[in-house]
Amino acid sequence: MTAGGRVGPHPWTLVHLETVGSTNDYVKAFAGVLADRTAVYADTQSTGRGRDGRVWASPPGGLYASLLLKPPPSPEHASRLSLLAAGLLCDMLEGAGARALVKWPNDILVENRKIAGLLPEYGTHPAPWYVLGLGMNLATVPRLPDARGLEPTSLASYGTPPEPAAVLLDLLSRLDSAWPDRTADPLAGRIPSLTARLWQLGGMVRLARGGETVTGTLVGIGDDGSVRIATLGGTRSFESGELRPL
Ligand code: BTN
């Protein structure tokens, strides 16, 4: 991998690559030399990754980006930051004509089809860093559903899609406005609006986490970004897991 061309001006340093294995892997490999608030984006990825080892198909025409923060947000704020980004992506998609919902914690769906996903990762070498990976289908729909059977969609199904770089710049500027103080809770004051964006809110869901499966009604998210599920035994909060409709 080699460092790509830089584009500016912006509070973020933008690094554009024509192709790369994975922008997250690129940022991880160069975390020691890339500046805080560097956004790396690529036209295509050959080994794009999703959560839980899934493949992220990355044909030309989509947005494949990784945002580097170093030092990283505090551990309790890190998962809330990706939820903040998920909510901002929904706002952007709605502005582009697609009513998007957050499938907690890291998927963005339109009409029950996946349009975008987030992949937050952390590390400590050579100094602590955090990367928020983002994939969004803009011009084309990847051919295959993901390994969970979620069908894909793209923004092109809802109108003329913007250029990937324009989507990235829009997200960065929304992120800077929504979270100007990096020591602050990224979700402060945003729980109600994010709750309104939750996929399956009020619906029956199954949450798989480790060997456990919890069934109940999805009733919202807590201040800490955990998902809240009303079960027969009472309402429980979960910090991780994979949601499915019942
Ligand atoms: C998911 O839905 O499971 C997360 C998908 C994240 C995909 C993006 S594309 C840019 C960045 N580089 C990767 O390899 N993955 C993320």
mmCIF file of C-alpha atoms and ligand atoms in Angstrom:
data_model
loop_
_atom_site.group_PDB
_atom_site.id
_atom_site.type_symbol
_atom_site.label_atom_id
_atom_site.label_comp_id
_atom_site.label_asym_id
_atom_site.label_seq_id
_atom_site.Cartn_x
_atom_site.Cartn_y
_atom_site.Cartn_z
ATOM 1 C CA MET A 1 0.000 0.000 0.000
ATOM 2 C CA THR A 2 1.201 3.528 -0.697
ATOM 3 C CA ALA A 3 -0.108 6.859 0.563
ATOM 4 C CA GLY A 4 -2.631 8.352 -1.889
ATOM 5 C CA GLY A 5 -3.321 11.920 -3.089
ATOM 6 C CA ARG A 6 -4.475 14.512 -0.577
ATOM 7 C CA VAL A 7 -7.464 16.775 -1.220
ATOM 8 C CA GLY A 8 -8.413 19.926 0.728
ATOM 9 C CA PRO A 9 -9.150 22.401 2.243
ATOM 10 C CA HIS A 10 -11.167 20.968 5.157
ATOM 11 C CA PRO A 11 -10.644 20.468 8.879
ATOM 12 C CA TRP A 12 -10.136 16.837 7.910
ATOM 13 C CA THR A 13 -7.242 15.585 5.826
ATOM 14 C CA LEU A 14 -8.700 13.640 2.926
ATOM 15 C CA VAL A 15 -6.738 10.823 1.340
ATOM 16 C CA HIS A 16 -8.161 9.474 -1.893
ATOM 17 C CA LEU A 17 -7.102 6.079 -3.246
ATOM 18 C CA GLU A 18 -8.213 4.587 -6.537
ATOM 19 C CA THR A 19 -8.178 1.130 -5.079
ATOM 20 C CA VAL A 20 -7.100 -0.506 -1.845
ATOM 21 C CA GLY A 21 -7.668 -3.772 -0.014
ATOM 22 C CA SER A 22 -9.673 -2.144 2.746
ATOM 23 C CA THR A 23 -9.650 1.510 3.818
ATOM 24 C CA ASN A 24 -9.885 0.348 7.447
ATOM 25 C CA ASP A 25 -6.796 -1.812 6.962
ATOM 26 C CA TYR A 26 -5.012 1.082 5.267
ATOM 27 C CA VAL A 27 -5.728 3.388 8.207
ATOM 28 C CA LYS A 28 -4.659 0.690 10.662
ATOM 29 C CA ALA A 29 -1.405 0.143 8.758
ATOM 30 C CA PHE A 30 -0.612 3.861 8.642
ATOM 31 C CA ALA A 31 -2.176 4.886 11.966
ATOM 32 C CA GLY A 32 1.223 5.968 13.225
ATOM 33 C CA VAL A 33 1.834 8.455 10.418
ATOM 34 C CA LEU A 34 -1.644 9.636 9.414
ATOM 35 C CA ALA A 35 -2.850 12.765 11.202
ATOM 36 C CA ASP A 36 -5.742 12.867 13.603
ATOM 37 C CA ARG A 37 -8.964 13.483 11.624
ATOM 38 C CA THR A 38 -7.777 11.858 8.415
ATOM 39 C CA ALA A 39 -10.495 10.425 6.174
ATOM 40 C CA VAL A 40 -9.270 7.814 3.709
ATOM 41 C CA TYR A 41 -11.622 6.904 0.882
ATOM 42 C CA ALA A 42 -11.255 4.638 -2.111
ATOM 43 C CA ASP A 43 -13.083 4.132 -5.401
ATOM 44 C CA THR A 44 -12.989 0.371 -4.914
ATOM 45 C CA GLN A 45 -11.792 -2.127 -2.317
ATOM 46 C CA SER A 46 -10.568 -5.629 -3.096
ATOM 47 C CA THR A 47 -10.961 -6.990 0.454
ATOM 48 C CA GLY A 48 -13.618 -4.724 1.984
ATOM 49 C CA ARG A 49 -14.715 -6.032 5.377
ATOM 50 C CA GLY A 50 -17.952 -5.826 7.302
ATOM 51 C CA ARG A 51 -18.676 -6.721 10.909
ATOM 52 C CA ASP A 52 -18.104 -10.247 12.151
ATOM 53 C CA GLY A 53 -15.759 -11.100 9.306
ATOM 54 C CA ARG A 54 -18.332 -10.548 6.578
ATOM 55 C CA VAL A 55 -17.279 -9.371 3.123
ATOM 56 C CA TRP A 56 -18.196 -5.828 2.083
ATOM 57 C CA ALA A 57 -18.615 -5.804 -1.695
ATOM 58 C CA SER A 58 -17.013 -2.610 -2.965
ATOM 59 C CA PRO A 59 -17.697 -2.021 -6.689
ATOM 60 C CA PRO A 60 -16.991 1.399 -8.246
ATOM 61 C CA GLY A 61 -19.650 4.019 -7.501
ATOM 62 C CA GLY A 62 -19.983 3.433 -3.748
ATOM 63 C CA LEU A 63 -18.500 5.237 -0.783
ATOM 64 C CA TYR A 64 -15.781 3.325 1.056
ATOM 65 C CA ALA A 65 -14.197 5.453 3.733
ATOM 66 C CA SER A 66 -12.427 5.251 7.071
ATOM 67 C CA LEU A 67 -12.201 8.126 9.521
ATOM 68 C CA LEU A 68 -9.216 8.185 11.869
ATOM 69 C CA LEU A 69 -9.325 9.747 15.316
ATOM 70 C CA LYS A 70 -6.222 9.753 17.464
ATOM 71 C CA PRO A 71 -6.357 10.014 20.303
ATOM 72 C CA PRO A 72 -9.510 7.894 20.187
ATOM 73 C CA PRO A 73 -12.767 8.783 21.900
ATOM 74 C CA SER A 74 -13.102 7.400 25.404
ATOM 75 C CA PRO A 75 -14.190 3.734 25.479
ATOM 76 C CA GLU A 76 -17.689 4.629 26.671
ATOM 77 C CA HIS A 77 -18.083 7.187 23.879
ATOM 78 C CA ALA A 78 -16.738 5.047 21.031
ATOM 79 C CA SER A 79 -19.881 3.016 20.344
ATOM 80 C CA ARG A 80 -22.005 6.141 20.771
ATOM 81 C CA LEU A 81 -19.928 7.841 18.083
ATOM 82 C CA SER A 82 -20.806 5.223 15.489
ATOM 83 C CA LEU A 83 -24.476 5.542 16.495
ATOM 84 C CA LEU A 84 -24.201 9.296 16.043
ATOM 85 C CA ALA A 85 -22.739 8.709 12.571
ATOM 86 C CA ALA A 86 -25.528 6.224 11.806
ATOM 87 C CA GLY A 87 -28.143 8.848 12.712
ATOM 88 C CA LEU A 88 -26.392 11.485 10.606
ATOM 89 C CA LEU A 89 -26.285 9.100 7.643
ATOM 90 C CA CYS A 90 -30.028 8.578 8.006
ATOM 91 C CA ASP A 91 -30.539 12.361 7.978
ATOM 92 C CA MET A 92 -28.449 12.613 4.806
ATOM 93 C CA LEU A 93 -30.260 9.747 3.113
ATOM 94 C CA GLU A 94 -33.632 11.203 3.985
ATOM 95 C CA GLY A 95 -32.493 14.492 2.426
ATOM 96 C CA ALA A 96 -31.695 12.492 -0.718
ATOM 97 C CA GLY A 97 -35.157 10.938 -0.795
ATOM 98 C CA ALA A 98 -34.581 7.623 0.985
ATOM 99 C CA ARG A 99 -36.234 7.067 4.376
ATOM 100 C CA ALA A 100 -33.453 5.315 6.238
ATOM 101 C CA LEU A 101 -33.467 3.562 9.612
ATOM 102 C CA VAL A 102 -30.702 2.383 11.935
ATOM 103 C CA LYS A 103 -30.625 -1.341 12.441
ATOM 104 C CA TRP A 104 -28.844 -1.114 15.767
ATOM 105 C CA PRO A 105 -25.971 -0.794 16.058
ATOM 106 C CA ASN A 106 -24.206 -0.400 12.735
ATOM 107 C CA ASP A 107 -26.481 -1.082 9.752
ATOM 108 C CA ILE A 108 -28.500 1.467 7.781
ATOM 109 C CA LEU A 109 -31.566 0.122 6.018
ATOM 110 C CA VAL A 110 -34.007 1.586 3.521
ATOM 111 C CA GLU A 111 -37.213 -0.369 3.046
ATOM 112 C CA ASN A 112 -35.641 -3.267 4.957
ATOM 113 C CA ARG A 113 -32.703 -3.382 2.574
ATOM 114 C CA LYS A 114 -29.178 -2.557 3.536
ATOM 115 C CA ILE A 115 -27.756 0.635 2.069
ATOM 116 C CA ALA A 116 -24.844 1.335 4.421
ATOM 117 C CA GLY A 117 -22.835 -0.141 7.246
ATOM 118 C CA LEU A 118 -20.345 1.079 9.825
ATOM 119 C CA LEU A 119 -17.264 -0.721 11.080
ATOM 120 C CA PRO A 120 -15.643 0.911 14.130
ATOM 121 C CA GLU A 121 -12.258 -0.474 15.128
ATOM 122 C CA TYR A 122 -9.634 0.454 17.729
ATOM 123 C CA GLY A 123 -5.997 -0.140 18.351
ATOM 124 C CA THR A 124 -3.069 0.921 20.456
ATOM 125 C CA HIS A 125 -0.128 0.504 18.106
ATOM 126 C CA PRO A 126 1.957 2.613 17.741
ATOM 127 C CA ALA A 127 -0.352 4.919 19.774
ATOM 128 C CA PRO A 128 -4.070 4.665 20.585
ATOM 129 C CA TRP A 129 -6.339 5.199 17.566
ATOM 130 C CA TYR A 130 -9.954 4.720 16.503
ATOM 131 C CA VAL A 131 -11.205 4.241 12.969
ATOM 132 C CA LEU A 132 -14.800 4.479 11.834
ATOM 133 C CA GLY A 133 -15.243 2.572 8.574
ATOM 134 C CA LEU A 134 -18.203 3.439 6.400
ATOM 135 C CA GLY A 135 -19.550 1.726 3.314
ATOM 136 C CA MET A 136 -22.526 3.097 1.417
ATOM 137 C CA ASN A 137 -24.098 1.820 -1.794
ATOM 138 C CA LEU A 138 -24.646 4.848 -4.014
ATOM 139 C CA ALA A 139 -24.617 4.174 -7.760
ATOM 140 C CA THR A 140 -24.860 0.394 -7.800
ATOM 141 C CA VAL A 141 -26.316 -2.427 -5.771
ATOM 142 C CA PRO A 142 -23.831 -5.151 -4.836
ATOM 143 C CA ARG A 143 -24.857 -8.415 -6.463
ATOM 144 C CA LEU A 144 -25.216 -10.550 -3.363
ATOM 145 C CA PRO A 145 -27.082 -10.157 -0.085
ATOM 146 C CA ASP A 146 -24.784 -10.144 2.919
ATOM 147 C CA ALA A 147 -24.147 -13.306 4.898
ATOM 148 C CA ARG A 148 -27.185 -12.633 7.100
ATOM 149 C CA GLY A 149 -29.497 -12.574 4.091
ATOM 150 C CA LEU A 150 -30.064 -8.816 4.217
ATOM 151 C CA GLU A 151 -30.859 -7.738 0.682
ATOM 152 C CA PRO A 152 -28.840 -4.751 -0.530
ATOM 153 C CA THR A 153 -30.112 -1.528 -2.045
ATOM 154 C CA SER A 154 -28.477 1.687 -3.232
ATOM 155 C CA LEU A 155 -29.296 5.365 -3.291
ATOM 156 C CA ALA A 156 -29.668 5.167 -7.081
ATOM 157 C CA SER A 157 -33.006 3.415 -6.458
ATOM 158 C CA TYR A 158 -34.280 6.673 -4.928
ATOM 159 C CA GLY A 159 -32.857 9.311 -7.271
ATOM 160 C CA THR A 160 -29.625 10.448 -8.818
ATOM 161 C CA PRO A 161 -26.918 9.501 -6.317
ATOM 162 C CA PRO A 162 -24.319 12.104 -5.331
ATOM 163 C CA GLU A 163 -20.623 11.494 -5.868
ATOM 164 C CA PRO A 164 -18.977 9.465 -3.077
ATOM 165 C CA ALA A 165 -16.652 12.348 -2.161
ATOM 166 C CA ALA A 166 -19.617 14.712 -1.797
ATOM 167 C CA VAL A 167 -21.330 12.273 0.562
ATOM 168 C CA LEU A 168 -18.162 11.956 2.603
ATOM 169 C CA LEU A 169 -17.682 15.728 2.879
ATOM 170 C CA ASP A 170 -21.312 16.139 3.894
ATOM 171 C CA LEU A 171 -20.904 13.503 6.614
ATOM 172 C CA LEU A 172 -17.694 15.045 7.931
ATOM 173 C CA SER A 173 -19.243 18.465 8.162
ATOM 174 C CA ARG A 174 -22.323 17.081 9.936
ATOM 175 C CA LEU A 175 -20.092 15.152 12.308
ATOM 176 C CA ASP A 176 -18.060 18.251 13.151
ATOM 177 C CA SER A 177 -21.247 20.250 13.827
ATOM 178 C CA ALA A 178 -22.930 17.514 15.857
ATOM 179 C CA TRP A 179 -19.863 16.654 17.938
ATOM 180 C CA PRO A 180 -17.635 19.729 18.173
ATOM 181 C CA ASP A 181 -16.190 18.805 21.566
ATOM 182 C CA ARG A 182 -14.480 15.437 21.364
ATOM 183 C CA THR A 183 -14.584 14.966 25.107
ATOM 184 C CA ALA A 184 -18.388 15.274 25.073
ATOM 185 C CA ASP A 185 -20.905 12.436 24.865
ATOM 186 C CA PRO A 186 -21.620 12.046 21.116
ATOM 187 C CA LEU A 187 -25.249 11.129 21.833
ATOM 188 C CA ALA A 188 -26.019 13.921 24.313
ATOM 189 C CA GLY A 189 -29.468 15.277 23.429
ATOM 190 C CA ARG A 190 -29.823 12.863 20.511
ATOM 191 C CA ILE A 191 -31.461 9.811 22.062
ATOM 192 C CA PRO A 192 -35.045 10.812 21.088
ATOM 193 C CA SER A 193 -34.185 11.546 17.443
ATOM 194 C CA LEU A 194 -32.088 8.419 17.176
ATOM 195 C CA THR A 195 -34.823 6.315 18.766
ATOM 196 C CA ALA A 196 -37.244 7.606 16.135
ATOM 197 C CA ARG A 197 -34.840 6.287 13.510
ATOM 198 C CA LEU A 198 -34.625 2.761 14.950
ATOM 199 C CA TRP A 199 -35.456 -0.130 12.677
ATOM 200 C CA GLN A 200 -38.130 -2.391 14.248
ATOM 201 C CA LEU A 201 -38.949 0.142 16.997
ATOM 202 C CA GLY A 202 -41.970 -1.313 18.781
ATOM 203 C CA GLY A 203 -41.567 -4.568 16.859
ATOM 204 C CA MET A 204 -40.606 -8.034 17.986
ATOM 205 C CA VAL A 205 -36.929 -8.840 17.587
ATOM 206 C CA ARG A 206 -34.387 -11.493 18.368
ATOM 207 C CA LEU A 207 -31.010 -10.380 19.653
ATOM 208 C CA ALA A 208 -28.206 -12.883 19.229
ATOM 209 C CA ARG A 209 -25.122 -12.308 21.374
ATOM 210 C CA GLY A 210 -22.573 -14.985 22.004
ATOM 211 C CA GLY A 211 -24.495 -18.155 22.741
ATOM 212 C CA GLU A 212 -27.556 -16.273 24.027
ATOM 213 C CA THR A 213 -30.661 -15.280 22.069
ATOM 214 C CA VAL A 214 -33.071 -12.776 23.585
ATOM 215 C CA THR A 215 -36.582 -12.302 22.231
ATOM 216 C CA GLY A 216 -38.787 -9.306 22.933
ATOM 217 C CA THR A 217 -40.015 -5.909 21.805
ATOM 218 C CA LEU A 218 -37.449 -3.339 20.781
ATOM 219 C CA VAL A 219 -38.363 -0.327 22.912
ATOM 220 C CA GLY A 220 -35.466 2.055 22.296
ATOM 221 C CA ILE A 221 -31.888 2.841 23.115
ATOM 222 C CA GLY A 222 -30.429 3.914 26.420
ATOM 223 C CA ASP A 223 -28.371 7.051 27.054
ATOM 224 C CA ASP A 224 -25.249 4.915 26.708
ATOM 225 C CA GLY A 225 -26.305 3.706 23.245
ATOM 226 C CA SER A 226 -27.326 0.231 24.381
ATOM 227 C CA VAL A 227 -30.412 -1.324 22.828
ATOM 228 C CA ARG A 228 -33.425 -1.831 25.106
ATOM 229 C CA ILE A 229 -35.611 -4.886 24.680
ATOM 230 C CA ALA A 230 -38.770 -5.579 26.672
ATOM 231 C CA THR A 231 -38.806 -9.279 27.470
ATOM 232 C CA LEU A 232 -41.214 -11.387 29.525
ATOM 233 C CA GLY A 233 -38.785 -10.968 32.414
ATOM 234 C CA GLY A 234 -38.609 -7.161 32.120
ATOM 235 C CA THR A 235 -36.776 -4.605 30.013
ATOM 236 C CA ARG A 236 -33.110 -5.386 29.453
ATOM 237 C CA SER A 237 -30.287 -3.324 27.923
ATOM 238 C CA PHE A 238 -27.600 -4.788 25.716
ATOM 239 C CA GLU A 239 -24.347 -3.211 24.586
ATOM 240 C CA SER A 240 -23.712 -5.651 21.743
ATOM 241 C CA GLY A 241 -25.421 -8.231 19.592
ATOM 242 C CA GLU A 242 -27.046 -8.844 16.259
ATOM 243 C CA LEU A 243 -30.714 -7.935 15.789
ATOM 244 C CA ARG A 244 -33.138 -9.891 13.628
ATOM 245 C CA PRO A 245 -36.893 -9.443 13.219
ATOM 246 C CA LEU A 246 -38.954 -12.242 14.690
HETATM 247 C C1 BTN B 1 -21.005 -3.772 8.052
HETATM 248 O O1 BTN B 1 -22.089 -3.454 7.586
HETATM 249 O O2 BTN B 1 -20.829 -4.905 8.531
HETATM 250 C C2 BTN B 1 -19.900 -2.776 8.057
HETATM 251 C C3 BTN B 1 -19.451 -2.457 6.646
HETATM 252 C C4 BTN B 1 -18.290 -1.491 6.637
HETATM 253 C C5 BTN B 1 -17.706 -1.358 5.263
HETATM 254 C C6 BTN B 1 -16.687 -0.264 5.200
HETATM 255 S S1 BTN B 1 -16.207 0.128 3.557
HETATM 256 C C7 BTN B 1 -14.923 1.125 4.163
HETATM 257 C C8 BTN B 1 -14.327 0.409 5.351
HETATM 258 N N1 BTN B 1 -13.327 -0.535 4.904
HETATM 259 C C9 BTN B 1 -13.694 -1.795 5.117
HETATM 260 O O3 BTN B 1 -13.024 -2.812 4.812
HETATM 261 N N2 BTN B 1 -14.880 -1.828 5.719
HETATM 262 C C10 BTN B 1 -15.391 -0.505 5.953
#
